[in-house]
PDB file of C-alpha atoms in Angstrom:
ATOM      1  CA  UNK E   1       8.595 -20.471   3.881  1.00  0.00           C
ATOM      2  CA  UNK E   2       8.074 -21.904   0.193  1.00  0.00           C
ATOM      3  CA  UNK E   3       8.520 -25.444   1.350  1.00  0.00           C
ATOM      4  CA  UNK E   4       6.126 -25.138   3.677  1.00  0.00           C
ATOM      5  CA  UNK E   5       3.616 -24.156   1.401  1.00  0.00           C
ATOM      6  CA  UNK E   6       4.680 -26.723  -0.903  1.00  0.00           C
ATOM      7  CA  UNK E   7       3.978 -29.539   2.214  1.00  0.00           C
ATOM      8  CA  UNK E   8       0.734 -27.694   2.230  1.00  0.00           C
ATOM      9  CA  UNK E   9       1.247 -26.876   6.186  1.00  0.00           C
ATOM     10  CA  UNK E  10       0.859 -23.053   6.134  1.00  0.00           C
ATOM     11  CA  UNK E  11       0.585 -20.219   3.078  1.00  0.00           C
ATOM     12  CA  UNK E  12       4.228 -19.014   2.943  1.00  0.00           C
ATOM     13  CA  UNK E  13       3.137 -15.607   3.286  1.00  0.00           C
ATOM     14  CA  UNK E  14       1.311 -16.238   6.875  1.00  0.00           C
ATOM     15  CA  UNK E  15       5.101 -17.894   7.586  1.00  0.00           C
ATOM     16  CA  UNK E  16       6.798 -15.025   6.438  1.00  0.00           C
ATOM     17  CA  UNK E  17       4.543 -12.449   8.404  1.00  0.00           C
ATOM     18  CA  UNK E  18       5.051 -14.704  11.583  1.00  0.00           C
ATOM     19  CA  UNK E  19       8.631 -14.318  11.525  1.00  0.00           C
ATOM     20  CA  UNK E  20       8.654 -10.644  10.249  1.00  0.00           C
ATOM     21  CA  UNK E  21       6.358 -10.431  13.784  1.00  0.00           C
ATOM     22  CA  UNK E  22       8.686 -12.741  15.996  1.00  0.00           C
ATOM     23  CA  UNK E  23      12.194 -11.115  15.363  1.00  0.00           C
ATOM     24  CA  UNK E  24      11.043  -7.646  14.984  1.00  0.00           C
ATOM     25  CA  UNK E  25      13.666  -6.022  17.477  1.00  0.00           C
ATOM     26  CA  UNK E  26      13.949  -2.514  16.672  1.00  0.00           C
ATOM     27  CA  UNK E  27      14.234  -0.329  19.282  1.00  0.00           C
ATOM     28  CA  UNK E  28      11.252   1.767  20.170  1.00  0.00           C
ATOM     29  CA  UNK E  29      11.729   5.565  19.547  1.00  0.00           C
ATOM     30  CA  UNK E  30      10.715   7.546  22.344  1.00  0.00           C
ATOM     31  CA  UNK E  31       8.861   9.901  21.983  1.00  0.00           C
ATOM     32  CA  UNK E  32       7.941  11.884  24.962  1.00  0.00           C
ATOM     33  CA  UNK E  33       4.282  12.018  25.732  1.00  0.00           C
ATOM     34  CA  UNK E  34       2.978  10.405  22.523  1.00  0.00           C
ATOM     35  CA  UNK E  35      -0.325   8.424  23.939  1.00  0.00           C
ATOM     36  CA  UNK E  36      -0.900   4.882  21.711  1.00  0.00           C
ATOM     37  CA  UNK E  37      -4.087   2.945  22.204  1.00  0.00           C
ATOM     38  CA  UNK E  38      -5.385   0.572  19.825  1.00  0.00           C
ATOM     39  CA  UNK E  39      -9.095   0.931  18.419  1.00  0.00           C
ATOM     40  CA  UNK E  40     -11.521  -0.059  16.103  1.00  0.00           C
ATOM     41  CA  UNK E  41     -13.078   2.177  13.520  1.00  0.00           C
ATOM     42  CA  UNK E  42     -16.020   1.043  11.394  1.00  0.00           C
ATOM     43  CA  UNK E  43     -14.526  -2.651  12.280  1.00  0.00           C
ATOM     44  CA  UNK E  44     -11.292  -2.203  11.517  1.00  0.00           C
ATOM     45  CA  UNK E  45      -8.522  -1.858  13.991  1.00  0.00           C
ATOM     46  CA  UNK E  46      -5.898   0.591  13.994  1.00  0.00           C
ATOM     47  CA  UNK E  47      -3.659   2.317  16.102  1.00  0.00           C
ATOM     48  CA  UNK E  48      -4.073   6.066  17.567  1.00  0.00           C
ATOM     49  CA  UNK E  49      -0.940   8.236  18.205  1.00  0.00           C
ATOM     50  CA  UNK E  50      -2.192  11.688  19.972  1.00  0.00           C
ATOM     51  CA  UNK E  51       0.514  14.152  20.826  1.00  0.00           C
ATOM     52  CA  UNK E  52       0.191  16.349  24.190  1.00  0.00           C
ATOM     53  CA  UNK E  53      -1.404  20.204  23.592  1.00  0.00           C
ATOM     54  CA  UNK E  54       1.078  22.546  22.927  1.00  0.00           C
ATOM     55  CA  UNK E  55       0.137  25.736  24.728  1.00  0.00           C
ATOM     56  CA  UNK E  56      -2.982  27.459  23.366  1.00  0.00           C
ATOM     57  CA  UNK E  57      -3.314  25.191  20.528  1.00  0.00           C
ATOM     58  CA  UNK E  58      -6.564  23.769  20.711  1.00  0.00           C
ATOM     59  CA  UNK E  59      -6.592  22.121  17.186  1.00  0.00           C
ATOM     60  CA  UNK E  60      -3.898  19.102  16.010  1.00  0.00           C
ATOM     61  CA  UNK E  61      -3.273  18.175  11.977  1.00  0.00           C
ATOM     62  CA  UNK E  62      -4.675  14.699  11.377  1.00  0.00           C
ATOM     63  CA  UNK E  63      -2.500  11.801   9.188  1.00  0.00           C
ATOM     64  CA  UNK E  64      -4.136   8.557   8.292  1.00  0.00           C
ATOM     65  CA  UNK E  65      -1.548   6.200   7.636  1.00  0.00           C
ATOM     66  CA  UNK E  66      -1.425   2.972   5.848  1.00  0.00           C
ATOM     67  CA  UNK E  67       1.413   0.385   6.332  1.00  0.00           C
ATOM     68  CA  UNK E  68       3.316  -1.461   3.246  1.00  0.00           C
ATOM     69  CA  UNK E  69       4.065  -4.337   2.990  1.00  0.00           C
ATOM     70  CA  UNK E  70       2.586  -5.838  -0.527  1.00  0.00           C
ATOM     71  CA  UNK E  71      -0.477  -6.073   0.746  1.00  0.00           C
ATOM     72  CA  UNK E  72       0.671  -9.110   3.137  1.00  0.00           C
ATOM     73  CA  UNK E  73       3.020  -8.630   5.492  1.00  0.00           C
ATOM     74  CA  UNK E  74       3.705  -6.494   8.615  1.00  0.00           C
ATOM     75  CA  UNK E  75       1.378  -4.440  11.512  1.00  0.00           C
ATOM     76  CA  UNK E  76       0.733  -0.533  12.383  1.00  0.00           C
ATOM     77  CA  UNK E  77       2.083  -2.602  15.512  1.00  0.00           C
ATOM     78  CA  UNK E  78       5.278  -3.616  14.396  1.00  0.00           C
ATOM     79  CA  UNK E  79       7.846  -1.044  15.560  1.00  0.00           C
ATOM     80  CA  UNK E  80       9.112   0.172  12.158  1.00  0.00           C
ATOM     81  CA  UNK E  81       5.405   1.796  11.850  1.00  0.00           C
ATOM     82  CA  UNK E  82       5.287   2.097  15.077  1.00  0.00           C
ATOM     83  CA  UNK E  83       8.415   4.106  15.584  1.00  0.00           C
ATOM     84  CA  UNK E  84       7.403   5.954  12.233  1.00  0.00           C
ATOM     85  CA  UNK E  85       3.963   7.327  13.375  1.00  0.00           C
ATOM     86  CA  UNK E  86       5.272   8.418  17.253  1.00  0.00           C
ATOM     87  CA  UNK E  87       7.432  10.377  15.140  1.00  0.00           C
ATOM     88  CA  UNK E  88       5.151  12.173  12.342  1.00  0.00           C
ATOM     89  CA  UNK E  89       2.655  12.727  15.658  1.00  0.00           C
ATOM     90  CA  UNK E  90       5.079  14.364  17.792  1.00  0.00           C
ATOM     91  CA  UNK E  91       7.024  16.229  14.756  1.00  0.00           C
ATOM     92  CA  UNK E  92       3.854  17.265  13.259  1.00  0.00           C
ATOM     93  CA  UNK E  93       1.944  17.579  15.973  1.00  0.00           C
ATOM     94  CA  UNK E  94      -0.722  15.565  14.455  1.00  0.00           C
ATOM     95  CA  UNK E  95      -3.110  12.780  15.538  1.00  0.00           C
ATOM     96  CA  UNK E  96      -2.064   9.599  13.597  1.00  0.00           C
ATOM     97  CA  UNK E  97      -4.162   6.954  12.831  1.00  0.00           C
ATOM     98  CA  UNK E  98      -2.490   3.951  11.678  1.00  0.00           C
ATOM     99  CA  UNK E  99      -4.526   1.155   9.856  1.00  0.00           C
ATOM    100  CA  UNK E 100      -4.181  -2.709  10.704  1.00  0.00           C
ATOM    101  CA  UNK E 101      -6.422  -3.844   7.674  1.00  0.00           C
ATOM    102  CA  UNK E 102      -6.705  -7.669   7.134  1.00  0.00           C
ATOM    103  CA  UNK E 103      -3.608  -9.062   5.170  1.00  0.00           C
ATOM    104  CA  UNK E 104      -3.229 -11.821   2.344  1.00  0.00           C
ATOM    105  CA  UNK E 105      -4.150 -14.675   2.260  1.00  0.00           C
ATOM    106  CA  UNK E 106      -6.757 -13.995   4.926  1.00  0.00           C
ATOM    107  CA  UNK E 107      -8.853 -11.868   2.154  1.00  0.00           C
ATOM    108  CA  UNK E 108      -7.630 -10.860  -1.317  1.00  0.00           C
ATOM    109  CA  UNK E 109      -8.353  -7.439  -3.424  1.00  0.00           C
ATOM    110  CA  UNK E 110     -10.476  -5.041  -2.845  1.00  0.00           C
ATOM    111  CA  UNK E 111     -10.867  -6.255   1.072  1.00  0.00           C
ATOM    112  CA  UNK E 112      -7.708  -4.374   2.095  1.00  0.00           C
ATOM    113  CA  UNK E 113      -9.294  -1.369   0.131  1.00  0.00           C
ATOM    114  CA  UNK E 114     -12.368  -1.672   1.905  1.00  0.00           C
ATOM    115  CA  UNK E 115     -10.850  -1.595   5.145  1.00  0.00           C
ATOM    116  CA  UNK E 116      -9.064   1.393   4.623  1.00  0.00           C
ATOM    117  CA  UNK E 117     -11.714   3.262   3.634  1.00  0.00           C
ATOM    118  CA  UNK E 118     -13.709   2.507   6.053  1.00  0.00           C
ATOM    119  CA  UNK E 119     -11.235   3.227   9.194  1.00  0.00           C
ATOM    120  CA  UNK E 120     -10.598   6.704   7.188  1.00  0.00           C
ATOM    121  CA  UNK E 121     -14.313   7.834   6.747  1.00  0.00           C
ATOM    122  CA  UNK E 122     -14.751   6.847  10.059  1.00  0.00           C
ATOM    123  CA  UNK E 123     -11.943   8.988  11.581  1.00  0.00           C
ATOM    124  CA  UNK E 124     -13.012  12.013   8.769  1.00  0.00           C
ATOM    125  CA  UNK E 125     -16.523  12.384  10.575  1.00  0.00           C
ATOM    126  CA  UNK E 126     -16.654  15.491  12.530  1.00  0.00           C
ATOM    127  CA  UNK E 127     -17.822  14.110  16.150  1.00  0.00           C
ATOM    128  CA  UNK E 128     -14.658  11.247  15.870  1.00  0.00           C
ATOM    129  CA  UNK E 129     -12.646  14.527  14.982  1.00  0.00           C
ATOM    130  CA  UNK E 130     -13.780  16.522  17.284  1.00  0.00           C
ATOM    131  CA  UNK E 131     -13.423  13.349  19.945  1.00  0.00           C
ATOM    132  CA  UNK E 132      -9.373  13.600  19.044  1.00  0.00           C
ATOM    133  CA  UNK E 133      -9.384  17.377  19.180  1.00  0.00           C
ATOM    134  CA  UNK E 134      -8.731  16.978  14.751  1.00  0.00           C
ATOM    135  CA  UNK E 135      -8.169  20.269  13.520  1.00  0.00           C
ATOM    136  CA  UNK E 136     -11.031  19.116  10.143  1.00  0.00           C
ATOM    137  CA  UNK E 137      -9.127  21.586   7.372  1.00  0.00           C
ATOM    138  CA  UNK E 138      -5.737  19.779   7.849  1.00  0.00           C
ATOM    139  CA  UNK E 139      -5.952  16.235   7.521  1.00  0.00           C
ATOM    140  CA  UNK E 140      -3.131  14.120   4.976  1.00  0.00           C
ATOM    141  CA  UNK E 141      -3.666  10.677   4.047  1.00  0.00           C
ATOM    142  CA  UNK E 142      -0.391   8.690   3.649  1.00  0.00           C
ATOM    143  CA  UNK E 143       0.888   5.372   3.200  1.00  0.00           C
ATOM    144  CA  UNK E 144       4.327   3.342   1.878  1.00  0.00           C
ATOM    145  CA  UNK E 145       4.585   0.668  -0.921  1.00  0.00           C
ATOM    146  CA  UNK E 146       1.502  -0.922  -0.611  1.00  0.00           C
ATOM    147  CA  UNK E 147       0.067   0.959   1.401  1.00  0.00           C
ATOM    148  CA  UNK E 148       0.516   4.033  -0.821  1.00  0.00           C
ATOM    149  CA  UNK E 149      -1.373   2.214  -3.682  1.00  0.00           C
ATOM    150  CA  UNK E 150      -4.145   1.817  -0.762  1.00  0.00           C
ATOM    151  CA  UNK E 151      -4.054   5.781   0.280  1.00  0.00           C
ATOM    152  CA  UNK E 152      -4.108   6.447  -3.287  1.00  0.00           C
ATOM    153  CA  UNK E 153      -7.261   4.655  -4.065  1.00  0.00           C
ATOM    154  CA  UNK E 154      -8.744   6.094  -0.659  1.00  0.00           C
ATOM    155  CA  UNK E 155      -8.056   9.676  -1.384  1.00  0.00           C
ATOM    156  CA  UNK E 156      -9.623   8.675  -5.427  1.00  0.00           C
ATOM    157  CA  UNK E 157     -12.830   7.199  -3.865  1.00  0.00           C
ATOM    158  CA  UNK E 158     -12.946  10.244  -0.934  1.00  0.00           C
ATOM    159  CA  UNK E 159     -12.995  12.730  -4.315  1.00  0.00           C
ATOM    160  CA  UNK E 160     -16.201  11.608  -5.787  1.00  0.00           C
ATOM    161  CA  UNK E 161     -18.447  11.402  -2.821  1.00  0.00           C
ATOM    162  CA  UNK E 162     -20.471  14.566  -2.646  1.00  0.00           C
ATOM    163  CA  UNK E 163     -21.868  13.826   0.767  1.00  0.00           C
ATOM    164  CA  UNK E 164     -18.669  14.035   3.101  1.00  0.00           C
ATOM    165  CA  UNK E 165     -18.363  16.981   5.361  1.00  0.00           C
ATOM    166  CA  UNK E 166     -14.653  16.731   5.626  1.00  0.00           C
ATOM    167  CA  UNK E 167     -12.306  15.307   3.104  1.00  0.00           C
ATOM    168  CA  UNK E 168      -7.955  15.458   3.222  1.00  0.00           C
ATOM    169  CA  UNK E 169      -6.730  18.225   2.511  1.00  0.00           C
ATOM    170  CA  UNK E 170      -3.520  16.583   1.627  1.00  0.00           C
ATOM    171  CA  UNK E 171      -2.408  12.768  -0.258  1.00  0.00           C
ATOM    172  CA  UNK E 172       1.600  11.767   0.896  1.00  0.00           C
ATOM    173  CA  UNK E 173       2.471   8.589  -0.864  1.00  0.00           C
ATOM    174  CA  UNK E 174       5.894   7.134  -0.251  1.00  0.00           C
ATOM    175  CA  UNK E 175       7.390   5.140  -3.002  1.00  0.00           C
ATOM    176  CA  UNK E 176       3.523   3.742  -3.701  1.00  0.00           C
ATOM    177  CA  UNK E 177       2.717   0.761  -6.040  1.00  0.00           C
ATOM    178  CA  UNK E 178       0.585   2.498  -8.962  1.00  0.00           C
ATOM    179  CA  UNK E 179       0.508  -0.110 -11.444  1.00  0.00           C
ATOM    180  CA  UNK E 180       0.586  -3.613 -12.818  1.00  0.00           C
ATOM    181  CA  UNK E 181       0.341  -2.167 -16.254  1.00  0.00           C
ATOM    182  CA  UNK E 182       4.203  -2.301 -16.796  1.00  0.00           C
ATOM    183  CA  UNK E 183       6.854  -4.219 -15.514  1.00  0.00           C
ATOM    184  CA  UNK E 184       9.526  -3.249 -17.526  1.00  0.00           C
ATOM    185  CA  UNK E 185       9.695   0.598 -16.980  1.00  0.00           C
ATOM    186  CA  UNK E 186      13.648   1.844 -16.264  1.00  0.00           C
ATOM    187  CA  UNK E 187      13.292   1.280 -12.328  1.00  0.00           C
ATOM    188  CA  UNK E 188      11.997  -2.275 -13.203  1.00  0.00           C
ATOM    189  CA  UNK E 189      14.579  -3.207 -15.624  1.00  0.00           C
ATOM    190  CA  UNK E 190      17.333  -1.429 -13.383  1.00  0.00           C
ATOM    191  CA  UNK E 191      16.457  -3.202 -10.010  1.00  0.00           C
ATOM    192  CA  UNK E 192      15.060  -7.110 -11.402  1.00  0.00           C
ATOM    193  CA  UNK E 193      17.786  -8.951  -9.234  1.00  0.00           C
ATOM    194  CA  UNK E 194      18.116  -6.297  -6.573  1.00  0.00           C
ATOM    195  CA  UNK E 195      17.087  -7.547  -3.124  1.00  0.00           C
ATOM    196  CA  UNK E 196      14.847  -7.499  -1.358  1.00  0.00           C
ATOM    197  CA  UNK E 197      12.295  -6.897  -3.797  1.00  0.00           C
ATOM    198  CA  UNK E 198      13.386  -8.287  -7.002  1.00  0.00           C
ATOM    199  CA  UNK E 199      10.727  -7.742  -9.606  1.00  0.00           C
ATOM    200  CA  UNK E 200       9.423 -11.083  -9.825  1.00  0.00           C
ATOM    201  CA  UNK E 201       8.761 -11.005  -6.271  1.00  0.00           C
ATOM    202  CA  UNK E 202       6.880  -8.008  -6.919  1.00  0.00           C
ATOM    203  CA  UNK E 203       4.558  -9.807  -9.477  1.00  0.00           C
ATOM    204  CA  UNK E 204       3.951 -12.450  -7.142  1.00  0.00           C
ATOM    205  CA  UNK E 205       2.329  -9.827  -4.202  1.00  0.00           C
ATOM    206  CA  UNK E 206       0.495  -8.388  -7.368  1.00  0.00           C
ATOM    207  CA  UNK E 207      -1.315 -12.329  -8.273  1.00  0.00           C
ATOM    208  CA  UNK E 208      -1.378 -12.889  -4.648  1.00  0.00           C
ATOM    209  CA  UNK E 209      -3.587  -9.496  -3.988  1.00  0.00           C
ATOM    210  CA  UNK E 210      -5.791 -10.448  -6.997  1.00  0.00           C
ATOM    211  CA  UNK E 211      -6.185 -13.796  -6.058  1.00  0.00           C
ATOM    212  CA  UNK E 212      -4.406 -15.186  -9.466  1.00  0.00           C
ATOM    213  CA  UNK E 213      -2.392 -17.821 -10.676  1.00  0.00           C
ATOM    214  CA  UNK E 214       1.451 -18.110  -9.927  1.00  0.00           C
ATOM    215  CA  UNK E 215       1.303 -20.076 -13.813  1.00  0.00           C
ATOM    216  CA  UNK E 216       0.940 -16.309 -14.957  1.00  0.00           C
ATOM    217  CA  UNK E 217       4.075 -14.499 -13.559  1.00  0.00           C
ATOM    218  CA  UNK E 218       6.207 -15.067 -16.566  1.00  0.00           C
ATOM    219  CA  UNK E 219       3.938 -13.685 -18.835  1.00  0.00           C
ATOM    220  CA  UNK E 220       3.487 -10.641 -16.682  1.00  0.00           C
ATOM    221  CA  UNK E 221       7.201 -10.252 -16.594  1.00  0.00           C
ATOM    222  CA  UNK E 222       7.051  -9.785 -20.021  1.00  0.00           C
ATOM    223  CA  UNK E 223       3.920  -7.334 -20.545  1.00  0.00           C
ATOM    224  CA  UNK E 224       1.933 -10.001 -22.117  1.00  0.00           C
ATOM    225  CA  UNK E 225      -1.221  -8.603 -20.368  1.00  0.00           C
ATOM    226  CA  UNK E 226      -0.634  -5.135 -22.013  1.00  0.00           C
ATOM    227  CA  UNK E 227       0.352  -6.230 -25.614  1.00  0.00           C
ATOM    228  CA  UNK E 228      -1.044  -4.196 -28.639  1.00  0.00           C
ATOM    229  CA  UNK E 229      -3.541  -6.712 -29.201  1.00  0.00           C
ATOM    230  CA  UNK E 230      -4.975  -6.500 -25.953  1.00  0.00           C
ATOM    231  CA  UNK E 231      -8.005  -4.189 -26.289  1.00  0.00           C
ATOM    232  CA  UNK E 232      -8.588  -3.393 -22.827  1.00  0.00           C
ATOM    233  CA  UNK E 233      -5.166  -1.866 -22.080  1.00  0.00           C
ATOM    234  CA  UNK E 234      -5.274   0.642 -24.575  1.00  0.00           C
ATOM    235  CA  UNK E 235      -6.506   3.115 -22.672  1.00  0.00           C
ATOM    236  CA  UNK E 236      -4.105   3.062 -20.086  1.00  0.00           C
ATOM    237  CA  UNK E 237      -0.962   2.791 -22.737  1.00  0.00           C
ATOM    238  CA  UNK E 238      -0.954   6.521 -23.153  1.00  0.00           C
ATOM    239  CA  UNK E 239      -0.845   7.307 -19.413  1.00  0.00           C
ATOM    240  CA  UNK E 240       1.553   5.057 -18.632  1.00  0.00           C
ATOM    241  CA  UNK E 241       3.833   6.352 -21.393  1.00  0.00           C
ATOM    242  CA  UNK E 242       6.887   6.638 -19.373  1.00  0.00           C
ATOM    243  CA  UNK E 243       9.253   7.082 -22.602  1.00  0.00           C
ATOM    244  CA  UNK E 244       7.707  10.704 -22.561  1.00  0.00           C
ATOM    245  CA  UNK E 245       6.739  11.516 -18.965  1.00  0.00           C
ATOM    246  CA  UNK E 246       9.576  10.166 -17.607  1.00  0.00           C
ATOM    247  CA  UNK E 247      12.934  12.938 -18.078  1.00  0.00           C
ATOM    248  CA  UNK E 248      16.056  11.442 -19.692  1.00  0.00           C
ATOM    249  CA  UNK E 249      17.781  10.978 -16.104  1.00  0.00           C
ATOM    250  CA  UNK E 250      15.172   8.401 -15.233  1.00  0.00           C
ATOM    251  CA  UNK E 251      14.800   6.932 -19.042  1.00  0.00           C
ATOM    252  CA  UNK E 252      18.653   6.671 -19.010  1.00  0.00           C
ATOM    253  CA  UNK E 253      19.303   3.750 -22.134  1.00  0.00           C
ATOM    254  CA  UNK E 254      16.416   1.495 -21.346  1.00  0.00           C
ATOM    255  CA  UNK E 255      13.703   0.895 -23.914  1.00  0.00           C
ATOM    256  CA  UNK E 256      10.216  -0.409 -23.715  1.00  0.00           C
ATOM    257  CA  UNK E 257       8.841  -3.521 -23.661  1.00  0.00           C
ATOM    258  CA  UNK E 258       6.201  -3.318 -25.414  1.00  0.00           C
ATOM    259  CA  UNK E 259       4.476  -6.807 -26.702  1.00  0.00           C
ATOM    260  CA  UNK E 260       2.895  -7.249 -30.313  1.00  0.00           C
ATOM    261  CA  UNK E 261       0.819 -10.266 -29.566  1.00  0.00           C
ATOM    262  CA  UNK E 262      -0.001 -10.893 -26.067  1.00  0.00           C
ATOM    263  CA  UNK E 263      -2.412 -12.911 -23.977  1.00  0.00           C
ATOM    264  CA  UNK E 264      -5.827 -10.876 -23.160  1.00  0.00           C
ATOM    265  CA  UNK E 265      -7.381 -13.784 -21.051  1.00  0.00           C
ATOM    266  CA  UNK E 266      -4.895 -12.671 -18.058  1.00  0.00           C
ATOM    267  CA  UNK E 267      -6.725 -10.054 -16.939  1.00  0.00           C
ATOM    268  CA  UNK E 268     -10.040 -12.103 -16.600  1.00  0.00           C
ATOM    269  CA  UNK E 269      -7.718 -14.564 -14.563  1.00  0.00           C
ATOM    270  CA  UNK E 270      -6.197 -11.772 -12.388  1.00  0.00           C
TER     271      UNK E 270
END
């Protein structure tokens, strides 16, 4: 995939996807009476899973659900997501609306944002509800890796608008990407050679969702955005503490990183 990007014939990312795509043979789940049609909400396509009624329940839960991936790679039609929301509908007898937002490189951050915001206000108004027989008091947005960065940041924005008449009643990330502040916390340092996300990998979906410069990753490795003298992470040092909101099972023996002299310009090039 890299040497094709290097011969300039394709991104290796659009490679990657394409094979991820091609050789994708896992077996469907079946799941009896799940119905699965494809839409488009608010111009962005996703994937409906609707559960039969059960008896006199009129009402189903709701999940929106938002694929990993590093922002990149895979589908809501791929069947590992797939298989995953046939499940959660029929186990939780809940409508699930997966979201195929537009991957890197096609557009860059906050267009995957945007997307998934707009697919889940679209599905939150009460006559698209109602459509899907959307019980409106039990609705959970959820999403995986990169995708749980993206529910995260939905369920953020959904808080501060006044003017919804329905909002989620619940947020279920699964191990979500929260931050570029760090990338030498314990699970960083424990897992930097572990496949198949070693952590510079991980830096590399992070410049390729902000549209950076590969030229960067080593000094990300190394917290040189966040150093002391960089003035606009020290807000965020305190929160992201993890040598005292992390317990001692997680610390274990590692220690911080923690940079005295860094590079500030980075985060006007991210």
């Amino acid at each position: 995939c890299h040497l094709i990007h290097y011969l300039r014939l394709s991104h290796h990312l659009i490679v990657l996807n394409y094979l991820i795509c091609t050789f994708d043979k896992l077996q469907d789940v079946s799941s009896e009476g799940i119905k699965i049609t494809d839409a488009v909400f608010d111009g962005v396509e996703v994937r409906v899973f609707e559960p039969p009624a059960k008896g006199d329940e009129s009402l189903k839960r709701g999940v929106v659900y938002i694929h990993g991936g590093g922002w990149a790679l895979a589908s809501a039609r791929i069947s590992l997501y797939n298989n995953l929301c046939r499940i959660m509908a029929e186990s939780l007898n809940a409508v699930v609306v997966s979201i195929e937002y537009r991957l890197v490189p096609k557009v860059r951050f906050p267009e995957q944002y945007h997307d998934a915001l707009r697919a889940t206000k679209h599905f939150l108004q009460p006559d698209v509800l109602a459509e899907y027989s959307v019980d409106p008091s039990r609705i959970a947005i959820s999403g995986d890796s990169a995708g749980g960065n993206l529910a995260a940041a939905v369920c953020q924005q959904l808080s501060k608008e006044e003017d919804l008449a329905v909002r989620p009643k619940l947020q279920a990330l699964i191990y979500p990407v929260l931050q570029a502040f760090d990338f030498n916390t314990p699970s960083y340092q424990q897992n930097m050679n572990v496949p198949v996300l070693p952590r510079h990998v991980m830096v590399n979906y992070w410049i390729d969702y902000l549209n950076g410069s590969y030229d960067l990753a080593r000094e990300l490795l190394v917290n040189n955005h966040t150093a002391l003298n960089v003035g606009r992470a020290l807000s965020f040092r305190a929160r992201l503490n993890w040598t005292a909101l992390l317990p001692p099972s997680f610390r274990k023996n590692y220690e911080p990183v923690v940079q005295t002299t860094g590079t500030a310009a980075i985060v006007e090039q991210l």
